[in-house]
CSV table of C-alpha atoms (C1' of nucleotides) in Angstrom, one decimal:
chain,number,residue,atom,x,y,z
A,1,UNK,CA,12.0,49.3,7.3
A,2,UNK,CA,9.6,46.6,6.8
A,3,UNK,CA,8.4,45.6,3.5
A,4,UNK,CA,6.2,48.8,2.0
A,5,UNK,CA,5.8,50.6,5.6
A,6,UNK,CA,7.3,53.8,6.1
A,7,UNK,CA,7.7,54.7,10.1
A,8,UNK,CA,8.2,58.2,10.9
A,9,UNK,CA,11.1,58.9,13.1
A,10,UNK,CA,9.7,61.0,15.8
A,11,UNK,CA,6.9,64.2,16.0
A,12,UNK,CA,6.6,65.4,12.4
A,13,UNK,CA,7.2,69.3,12.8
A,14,UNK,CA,3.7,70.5,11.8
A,15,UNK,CA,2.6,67.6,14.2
A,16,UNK,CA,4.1,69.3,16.7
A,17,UNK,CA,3.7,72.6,16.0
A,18,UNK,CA,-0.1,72.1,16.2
A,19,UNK,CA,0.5,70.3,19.8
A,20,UNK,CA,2.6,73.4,20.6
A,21,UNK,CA,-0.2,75.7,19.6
A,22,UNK,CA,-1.9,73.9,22.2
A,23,UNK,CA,0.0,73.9,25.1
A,24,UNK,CA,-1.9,74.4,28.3
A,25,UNK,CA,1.0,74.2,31.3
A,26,UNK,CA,-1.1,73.5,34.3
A,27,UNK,CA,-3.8,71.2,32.9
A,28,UNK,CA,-1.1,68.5,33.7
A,29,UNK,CA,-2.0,68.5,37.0
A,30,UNK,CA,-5.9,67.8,37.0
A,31,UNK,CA,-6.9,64.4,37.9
A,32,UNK,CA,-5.9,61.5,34.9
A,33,UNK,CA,-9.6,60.3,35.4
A,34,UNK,CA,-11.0,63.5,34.4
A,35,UNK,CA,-9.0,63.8,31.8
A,36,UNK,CA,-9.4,60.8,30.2
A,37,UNK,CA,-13.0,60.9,30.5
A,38,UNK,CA,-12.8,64.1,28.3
A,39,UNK,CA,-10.8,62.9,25.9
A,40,UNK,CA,-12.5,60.9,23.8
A,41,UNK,CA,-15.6,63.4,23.2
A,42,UNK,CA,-13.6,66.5,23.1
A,43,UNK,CA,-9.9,65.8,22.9
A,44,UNK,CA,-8.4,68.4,20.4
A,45,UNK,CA,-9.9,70.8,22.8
A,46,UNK,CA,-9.0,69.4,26.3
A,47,UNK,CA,-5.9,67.4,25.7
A,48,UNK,CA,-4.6,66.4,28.9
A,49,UNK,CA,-1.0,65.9,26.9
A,50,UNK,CA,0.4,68.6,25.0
A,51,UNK,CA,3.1,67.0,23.5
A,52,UNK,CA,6.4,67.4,25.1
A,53,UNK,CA,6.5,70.6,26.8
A,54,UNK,CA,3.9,70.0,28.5
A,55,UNK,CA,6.0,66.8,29.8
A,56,UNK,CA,8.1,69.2,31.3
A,57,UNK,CA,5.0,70.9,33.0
A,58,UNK,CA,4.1,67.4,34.5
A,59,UNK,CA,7.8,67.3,36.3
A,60,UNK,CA,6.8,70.6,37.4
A,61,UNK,CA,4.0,69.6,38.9
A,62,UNK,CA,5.3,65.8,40.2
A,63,UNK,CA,9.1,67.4,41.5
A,64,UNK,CA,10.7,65.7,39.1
A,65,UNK,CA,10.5,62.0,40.3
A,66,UNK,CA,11.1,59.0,39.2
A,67,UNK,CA,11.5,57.3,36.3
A,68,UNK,CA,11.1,60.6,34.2
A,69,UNK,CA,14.2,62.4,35.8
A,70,UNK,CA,16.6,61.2,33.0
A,71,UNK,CA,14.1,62.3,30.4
A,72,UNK,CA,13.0,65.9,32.2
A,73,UNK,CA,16.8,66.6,32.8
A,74,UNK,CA,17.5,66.0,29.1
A,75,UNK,CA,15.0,68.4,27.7
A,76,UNK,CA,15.7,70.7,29.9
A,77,UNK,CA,19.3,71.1,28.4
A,78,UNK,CA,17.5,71.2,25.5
A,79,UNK,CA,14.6,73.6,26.0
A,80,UNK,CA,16.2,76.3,23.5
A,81,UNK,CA,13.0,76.8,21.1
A,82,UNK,CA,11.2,74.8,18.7
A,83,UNK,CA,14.0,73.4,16.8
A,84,UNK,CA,15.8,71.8,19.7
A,85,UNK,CA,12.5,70.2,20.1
A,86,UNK,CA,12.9,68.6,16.9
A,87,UNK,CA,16.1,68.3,17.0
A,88,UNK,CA,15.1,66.3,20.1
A,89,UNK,CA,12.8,64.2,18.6
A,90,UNK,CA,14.3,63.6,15.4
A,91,UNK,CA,17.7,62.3,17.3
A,92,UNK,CA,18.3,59.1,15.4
A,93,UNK,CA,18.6,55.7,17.9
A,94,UNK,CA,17.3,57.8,20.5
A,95,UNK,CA,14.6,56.5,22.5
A,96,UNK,CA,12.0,58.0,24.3
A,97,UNK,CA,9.9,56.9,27.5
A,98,UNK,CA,6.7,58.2,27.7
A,99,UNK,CA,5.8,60.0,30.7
A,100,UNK,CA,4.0,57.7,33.7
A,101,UNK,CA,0.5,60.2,32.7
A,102,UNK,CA,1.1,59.2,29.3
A,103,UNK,CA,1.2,55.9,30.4
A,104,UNK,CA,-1.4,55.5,32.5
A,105,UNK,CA,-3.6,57.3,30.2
A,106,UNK,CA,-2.9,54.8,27.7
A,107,UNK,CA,-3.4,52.2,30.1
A,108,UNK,CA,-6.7,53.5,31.1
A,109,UNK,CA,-7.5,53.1,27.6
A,110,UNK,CA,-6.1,50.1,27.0
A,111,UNK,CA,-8.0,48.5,29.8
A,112,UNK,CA,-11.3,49.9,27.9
A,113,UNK,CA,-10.8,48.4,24.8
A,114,UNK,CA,-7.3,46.7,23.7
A,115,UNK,CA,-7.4,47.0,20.2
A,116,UNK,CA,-6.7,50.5,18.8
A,117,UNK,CA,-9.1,51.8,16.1
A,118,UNK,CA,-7.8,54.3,13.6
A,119,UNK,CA,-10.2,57.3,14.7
A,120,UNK,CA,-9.3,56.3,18.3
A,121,UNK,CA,-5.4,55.9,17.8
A,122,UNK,CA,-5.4,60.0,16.5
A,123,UNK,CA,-7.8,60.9,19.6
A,124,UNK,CA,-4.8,59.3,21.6
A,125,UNK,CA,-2.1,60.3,20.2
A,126,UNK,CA,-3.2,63.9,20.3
A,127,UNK,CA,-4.3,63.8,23.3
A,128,UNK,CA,-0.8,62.5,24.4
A,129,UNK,CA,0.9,64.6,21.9
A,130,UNK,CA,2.8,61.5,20.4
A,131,UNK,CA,2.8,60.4,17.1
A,132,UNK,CA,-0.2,57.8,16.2
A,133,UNK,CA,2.7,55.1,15.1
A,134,UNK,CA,3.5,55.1,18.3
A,135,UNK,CA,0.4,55.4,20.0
A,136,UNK,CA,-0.2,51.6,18.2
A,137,UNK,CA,3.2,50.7,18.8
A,138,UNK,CA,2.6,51.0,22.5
A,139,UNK,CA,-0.8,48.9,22.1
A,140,UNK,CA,1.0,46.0,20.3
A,141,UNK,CA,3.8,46.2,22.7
A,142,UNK,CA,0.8,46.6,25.7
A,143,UNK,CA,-0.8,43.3,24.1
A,144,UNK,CA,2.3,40.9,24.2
A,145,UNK,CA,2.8,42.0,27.3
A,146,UNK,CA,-1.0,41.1,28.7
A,147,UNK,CA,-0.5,38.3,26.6
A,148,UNK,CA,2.5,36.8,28.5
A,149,UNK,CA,0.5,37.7,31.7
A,150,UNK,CA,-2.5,35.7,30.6
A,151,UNK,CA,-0.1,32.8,30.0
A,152,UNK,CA,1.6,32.7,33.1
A,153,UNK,CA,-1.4,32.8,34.8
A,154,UNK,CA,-2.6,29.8,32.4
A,155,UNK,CA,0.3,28.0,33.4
A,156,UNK,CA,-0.3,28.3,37.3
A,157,UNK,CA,-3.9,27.1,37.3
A,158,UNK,CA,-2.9,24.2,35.0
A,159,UNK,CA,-0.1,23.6,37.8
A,160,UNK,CA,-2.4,23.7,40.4
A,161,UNK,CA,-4.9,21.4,38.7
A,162,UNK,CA,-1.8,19.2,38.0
A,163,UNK,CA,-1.0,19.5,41.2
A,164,UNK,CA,-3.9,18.6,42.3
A,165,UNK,CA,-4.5,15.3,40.5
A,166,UNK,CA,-1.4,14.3,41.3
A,167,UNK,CA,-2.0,14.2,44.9
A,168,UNK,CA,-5.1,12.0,44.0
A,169,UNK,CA,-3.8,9.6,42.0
A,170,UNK,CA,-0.8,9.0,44.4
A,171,UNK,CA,-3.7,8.9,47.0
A,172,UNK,CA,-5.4,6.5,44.9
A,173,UNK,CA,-2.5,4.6,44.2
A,174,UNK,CA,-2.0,4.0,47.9
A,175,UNK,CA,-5.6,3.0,48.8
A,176,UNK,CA,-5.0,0.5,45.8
A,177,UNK,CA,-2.0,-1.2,47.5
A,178,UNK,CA,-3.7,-1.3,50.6
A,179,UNK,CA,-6.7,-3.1,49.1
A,180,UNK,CA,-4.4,-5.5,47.2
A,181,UNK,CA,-3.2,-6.4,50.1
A,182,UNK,CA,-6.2,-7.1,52.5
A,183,UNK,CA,-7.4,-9.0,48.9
A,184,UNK,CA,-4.7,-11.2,49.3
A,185,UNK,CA,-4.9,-11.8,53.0
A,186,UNK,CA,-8.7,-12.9,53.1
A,187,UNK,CA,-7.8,-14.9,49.8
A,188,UNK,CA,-5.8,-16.8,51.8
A,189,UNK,CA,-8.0,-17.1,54.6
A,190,UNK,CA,-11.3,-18.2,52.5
A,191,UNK,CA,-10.2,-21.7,51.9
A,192,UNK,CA,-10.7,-22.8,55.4
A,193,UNK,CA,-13.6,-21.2,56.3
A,194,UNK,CA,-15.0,-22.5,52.7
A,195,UNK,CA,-14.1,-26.2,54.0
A,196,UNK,CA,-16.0,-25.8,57.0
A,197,UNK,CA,-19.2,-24.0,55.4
A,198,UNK,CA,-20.1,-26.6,53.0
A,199,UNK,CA,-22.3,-25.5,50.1
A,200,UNK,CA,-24.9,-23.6,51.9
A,201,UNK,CA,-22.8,-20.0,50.8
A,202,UNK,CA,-24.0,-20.9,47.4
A,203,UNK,CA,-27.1,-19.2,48.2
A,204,UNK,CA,-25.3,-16.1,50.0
A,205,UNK,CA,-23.7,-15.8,46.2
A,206,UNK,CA,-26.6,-16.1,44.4
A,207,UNK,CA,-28.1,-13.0,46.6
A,208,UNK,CA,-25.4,-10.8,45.7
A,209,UNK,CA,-25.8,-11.5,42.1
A,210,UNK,CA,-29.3,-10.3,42.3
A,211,UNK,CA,-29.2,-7.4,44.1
A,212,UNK,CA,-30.7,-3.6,42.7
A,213,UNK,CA,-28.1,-1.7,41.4
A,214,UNK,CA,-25.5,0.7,42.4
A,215,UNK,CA,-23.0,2.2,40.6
A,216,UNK,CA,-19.6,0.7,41.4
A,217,UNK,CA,-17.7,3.8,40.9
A,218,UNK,CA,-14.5,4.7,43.1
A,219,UNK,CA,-16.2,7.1,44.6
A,220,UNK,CA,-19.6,4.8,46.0
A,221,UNK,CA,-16.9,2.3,46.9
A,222,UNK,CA,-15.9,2.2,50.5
A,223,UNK,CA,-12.9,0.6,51.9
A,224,UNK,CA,-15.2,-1.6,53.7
A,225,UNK,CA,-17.1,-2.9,50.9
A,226,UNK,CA,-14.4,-3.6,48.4
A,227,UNK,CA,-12.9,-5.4,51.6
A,228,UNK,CA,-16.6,-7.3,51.1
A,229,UNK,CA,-16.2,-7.9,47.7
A,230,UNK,CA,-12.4,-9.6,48.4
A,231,UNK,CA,-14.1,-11.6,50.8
A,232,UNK,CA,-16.2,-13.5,48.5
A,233,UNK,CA,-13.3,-14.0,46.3
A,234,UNK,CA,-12.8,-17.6,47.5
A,235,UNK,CA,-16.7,-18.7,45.9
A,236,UNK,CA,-14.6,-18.7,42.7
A,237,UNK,CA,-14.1,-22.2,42.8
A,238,UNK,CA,-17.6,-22.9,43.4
A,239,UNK,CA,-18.5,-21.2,40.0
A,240,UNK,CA,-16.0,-22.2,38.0
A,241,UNK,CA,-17.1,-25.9,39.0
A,242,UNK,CA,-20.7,-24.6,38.1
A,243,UNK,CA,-22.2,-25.2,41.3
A,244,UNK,CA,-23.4,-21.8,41.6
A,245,UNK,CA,-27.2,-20.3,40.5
A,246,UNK,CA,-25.9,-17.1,40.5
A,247,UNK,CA,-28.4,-15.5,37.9
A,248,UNK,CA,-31.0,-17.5,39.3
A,249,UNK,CA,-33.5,-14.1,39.5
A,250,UNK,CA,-35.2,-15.7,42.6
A,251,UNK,CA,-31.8,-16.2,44.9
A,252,UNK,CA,-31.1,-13.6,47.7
A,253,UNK,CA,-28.5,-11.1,47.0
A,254,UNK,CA,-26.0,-9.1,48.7
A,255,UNK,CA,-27.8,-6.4,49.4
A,256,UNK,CA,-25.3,-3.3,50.0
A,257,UNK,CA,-26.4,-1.7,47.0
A,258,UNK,CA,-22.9,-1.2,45.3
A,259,UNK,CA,-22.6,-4.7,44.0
A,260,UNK,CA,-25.6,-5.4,42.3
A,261,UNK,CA,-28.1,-5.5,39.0
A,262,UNK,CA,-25.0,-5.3,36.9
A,263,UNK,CA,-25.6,-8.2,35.0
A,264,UNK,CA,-28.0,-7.2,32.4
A,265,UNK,CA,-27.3,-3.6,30.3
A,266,UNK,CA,-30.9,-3.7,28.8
A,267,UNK,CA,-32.0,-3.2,32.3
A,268,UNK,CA,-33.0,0.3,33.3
A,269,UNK,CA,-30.8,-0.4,36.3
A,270,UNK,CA,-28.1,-1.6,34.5
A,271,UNK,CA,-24.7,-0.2,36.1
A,272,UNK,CA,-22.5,0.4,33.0
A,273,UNK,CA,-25.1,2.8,31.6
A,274,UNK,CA,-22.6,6.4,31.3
A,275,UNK,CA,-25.4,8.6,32.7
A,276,UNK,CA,-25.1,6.9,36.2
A,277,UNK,CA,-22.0,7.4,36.5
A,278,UNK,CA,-19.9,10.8,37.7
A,279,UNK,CA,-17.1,8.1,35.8
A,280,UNK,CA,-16.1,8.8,32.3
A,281,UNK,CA,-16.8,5.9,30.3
A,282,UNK,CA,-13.2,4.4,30.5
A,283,UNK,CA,-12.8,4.7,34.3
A,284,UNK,CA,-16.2,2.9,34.5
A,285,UNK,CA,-15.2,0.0,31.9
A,286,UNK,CA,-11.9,0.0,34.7
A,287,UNK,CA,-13.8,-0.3,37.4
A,288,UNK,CA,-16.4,-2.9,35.7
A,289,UNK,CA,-13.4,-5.1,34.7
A,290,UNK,CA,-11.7,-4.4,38.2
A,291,UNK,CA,-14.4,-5.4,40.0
A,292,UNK,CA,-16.4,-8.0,38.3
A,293,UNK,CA,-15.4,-11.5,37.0
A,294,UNK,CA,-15.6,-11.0,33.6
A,295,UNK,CA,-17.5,-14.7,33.6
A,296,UNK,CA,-20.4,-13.4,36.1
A,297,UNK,CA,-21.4,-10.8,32.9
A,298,UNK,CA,-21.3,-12.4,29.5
A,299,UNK,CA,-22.7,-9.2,28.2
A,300,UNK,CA,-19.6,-7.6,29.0
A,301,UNK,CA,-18.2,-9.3,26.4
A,302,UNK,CA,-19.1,-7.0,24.3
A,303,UNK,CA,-16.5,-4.2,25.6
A,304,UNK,CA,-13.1,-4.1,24.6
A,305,UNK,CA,-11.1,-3.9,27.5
A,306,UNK,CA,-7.8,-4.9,25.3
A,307,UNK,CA,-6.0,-1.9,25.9
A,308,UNK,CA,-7.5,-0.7,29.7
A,309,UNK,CA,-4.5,0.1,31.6
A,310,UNK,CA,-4.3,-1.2,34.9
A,311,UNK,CA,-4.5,1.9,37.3
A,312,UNK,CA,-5.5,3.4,40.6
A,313,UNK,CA,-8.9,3.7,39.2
A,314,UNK,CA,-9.3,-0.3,38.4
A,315,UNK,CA,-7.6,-0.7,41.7
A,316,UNK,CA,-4.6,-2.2,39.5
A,317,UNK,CA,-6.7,-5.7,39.7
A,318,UNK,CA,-5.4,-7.8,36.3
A,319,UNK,CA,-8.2,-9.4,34.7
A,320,UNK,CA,-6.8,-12.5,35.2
A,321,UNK,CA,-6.5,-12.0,39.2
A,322,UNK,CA,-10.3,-12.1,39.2
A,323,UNK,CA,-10.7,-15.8,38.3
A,324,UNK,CA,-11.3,-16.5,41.9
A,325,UNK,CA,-13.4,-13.9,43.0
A,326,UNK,CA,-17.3,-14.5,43.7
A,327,UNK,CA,-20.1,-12.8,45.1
A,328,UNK,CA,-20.8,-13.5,48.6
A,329,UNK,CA,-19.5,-13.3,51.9
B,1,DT,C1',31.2,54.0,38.8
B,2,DT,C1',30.4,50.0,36.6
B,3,DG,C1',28.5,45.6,35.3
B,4,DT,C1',24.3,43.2,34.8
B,5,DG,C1',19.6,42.1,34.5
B,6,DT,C1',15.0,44.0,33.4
B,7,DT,C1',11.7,46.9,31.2
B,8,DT,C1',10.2,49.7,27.5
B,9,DT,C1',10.2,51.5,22.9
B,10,DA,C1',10.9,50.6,18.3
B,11,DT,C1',12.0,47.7,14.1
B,12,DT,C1',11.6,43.9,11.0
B,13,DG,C1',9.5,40.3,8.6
B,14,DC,C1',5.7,37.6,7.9
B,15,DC,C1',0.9,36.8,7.8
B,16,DT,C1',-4.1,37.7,7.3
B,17,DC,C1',-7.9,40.3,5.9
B,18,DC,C1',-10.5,43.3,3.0
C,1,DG,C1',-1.8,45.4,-2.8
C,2,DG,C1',-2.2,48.1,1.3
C,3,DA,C1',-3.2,48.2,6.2
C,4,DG,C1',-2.7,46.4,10.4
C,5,DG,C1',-1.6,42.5,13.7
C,6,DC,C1',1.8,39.6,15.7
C,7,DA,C1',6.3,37.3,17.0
C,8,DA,C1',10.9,37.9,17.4
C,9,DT,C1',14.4,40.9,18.2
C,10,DA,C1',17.3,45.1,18.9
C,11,DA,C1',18.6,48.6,21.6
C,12,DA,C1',17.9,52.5,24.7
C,13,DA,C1',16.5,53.4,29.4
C,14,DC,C1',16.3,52.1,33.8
C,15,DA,C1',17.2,49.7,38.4
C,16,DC,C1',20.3,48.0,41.5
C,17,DA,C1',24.0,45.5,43.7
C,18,DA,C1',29.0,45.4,44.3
DNA sequence: TTGTGTTTTATTGCCTCC
DNA sequence: GGAGGCAATAAAACACAA
């Protein structure tokens, strides 16, 4: 026994003798509903469970089926009289299932209200004719076992949303290649066209730098316009030689509307702000350092992009792979 | 019939709350 | 300190295949 608690061993015999006193045989067979509905307002005097004789009224009543044969069959050798009842319930190591009314009744209950107040654990277990221990036995076991069930069913919708983002970011991860690739294939075509263009693209940057903002989230970001923003990667070498304007507020932009206004966070426009963004703040700083040469935006300084992995949401673009990049096409 | 896995009932020990 | 809840566990009851 458990430290200071004292657990009866079965039906006490004046316990049972009042359940005895009111055993009503065919009431076993009305409706559980019923029954239940009745029992909390007037149990002692319509107890749909009469303690165990009446168990063997239900068999009556069901034929005998199921998973109460073994239990019907074993009182009935034992139906001599009171003390055989008590004999019955006081057998040592003996278990006993409850009846499939008791049950249900309980469950009925349960699904009411799955904690077990004292007033409400008598009401049941006279009703059932069990003892009250294990009327609150049954509820604790009842609550493990809904407990497990609210677990496993946990554990399938964090699957599915596992699942689920997994799919993504391999879906992600794929787009990325694909990008890196067509980044490198226009990189390597820019040089030429560059040559025969002369200077006059500097102007072409100088628009994109100025355009209204857009948030440059994954999401706004079409394969065709990232394939635009590769495209001006080859401009690099015009700004690193500082031949380009590029904040110069009067030059033309690019003027998609995702590349734009991102040069000044005091600006009400401003494309790192969090609240225009569906982005969390890390995924935008990705995409902001992704995206942008970190030289175009000296304000940018300010973020600390030191430990930013490189991922499917920064398109898995280093830092150091923008050094080329500029802003027209 | 028997072996084995599962479910259900009950116990134990620990913990929290009043 | 007692009552009651919970997790872990034991063990009886049950289901079912071989």
């Amino acid at each position: 026994m458990a430290g200071g608690r004292v657990y009866s061993g079965g039906a006490s015999s004046s316990s049972l003798s009042v359940l005895l006193q009111n055993q009503r045989g065919p009431c076993a067979s009305e409706p559980l509903d019923s029954l239940f509905l009745s029992g909390s307002s007037n149990s002692s005097s319509a107890s749909p469970f009469l303690g165990s004789r009446s168990m063997v009224s239900f068999e009556d009543v069901r034929g005998g089926n199921g998973s109460n044969r073994s239990l019907f069959h074993q009182y009935e050798h034992e139906d001599n009289g009171d003390d055989d009842l008590d004999e019955y319930f006081h057998q040592p190591g003996k278990k006993r299932r409850l009846t499939v009314d008791q049950v249900q009744f309980l469950e009925k209950s349960f699904d009411m209200e799955n904690k077990l107040e004292p007033e409400r654990k008598i009401l049941l277990a006279k009703d059932l004719g069990l003892q009250p221990r294990q009327v609150a036995i049954w509820f604790q076991n009842r609550r493990a076992r809904w407990k497990n069930k609210q677990l496993e069913k946990d554990y399938e919708v964090l699957q599915a949303n596992y699942n689920s983002l997994k799919a993504d970011c391999e879906s992600l991860a794929k787009e990325n290649e694909k990008l890196k690739s067509e980044v490198l294939v226009l990189s390597e075509k820019l040089p030429h066209k560059e040559k025969e263009s002369g200077t006059s693209e500097l102007s072409d940057t100088n628009k994109v730098s100025q355009e209204p903002t857009q948030n440059p989230t994954a999401d706004s970001l079409s394969e065709c316009e990232v394939s635009k923003v590769s495209a001006v990667a080859s401009k690099q070498e015009d700004l690193s030689s500082g031949k380009s304007d590029i904040f110069d507020s009067d030059s033309p932009h690019y003027t998609d509307g995702v590349h734009s206004s991102i040069l000044e966070p005091g600006d009400s426009s401003y494309v790192f702000e969090p609240d225009q963004s569906d982005l969390s703040q890390d995924e935008e700083d990705n995409l902001s350092k992704s995206l942008l040469p970190p030289y175009i935006f000296p304000k940018l300084e300010d973020v600390d992009y030191s430990d930013t992995p490189v991922n499917s949401c920064n398109f898995g673009f280093p830092v150091e792979d923008h050094a080329f990049w500029s802003w027209s096409y």
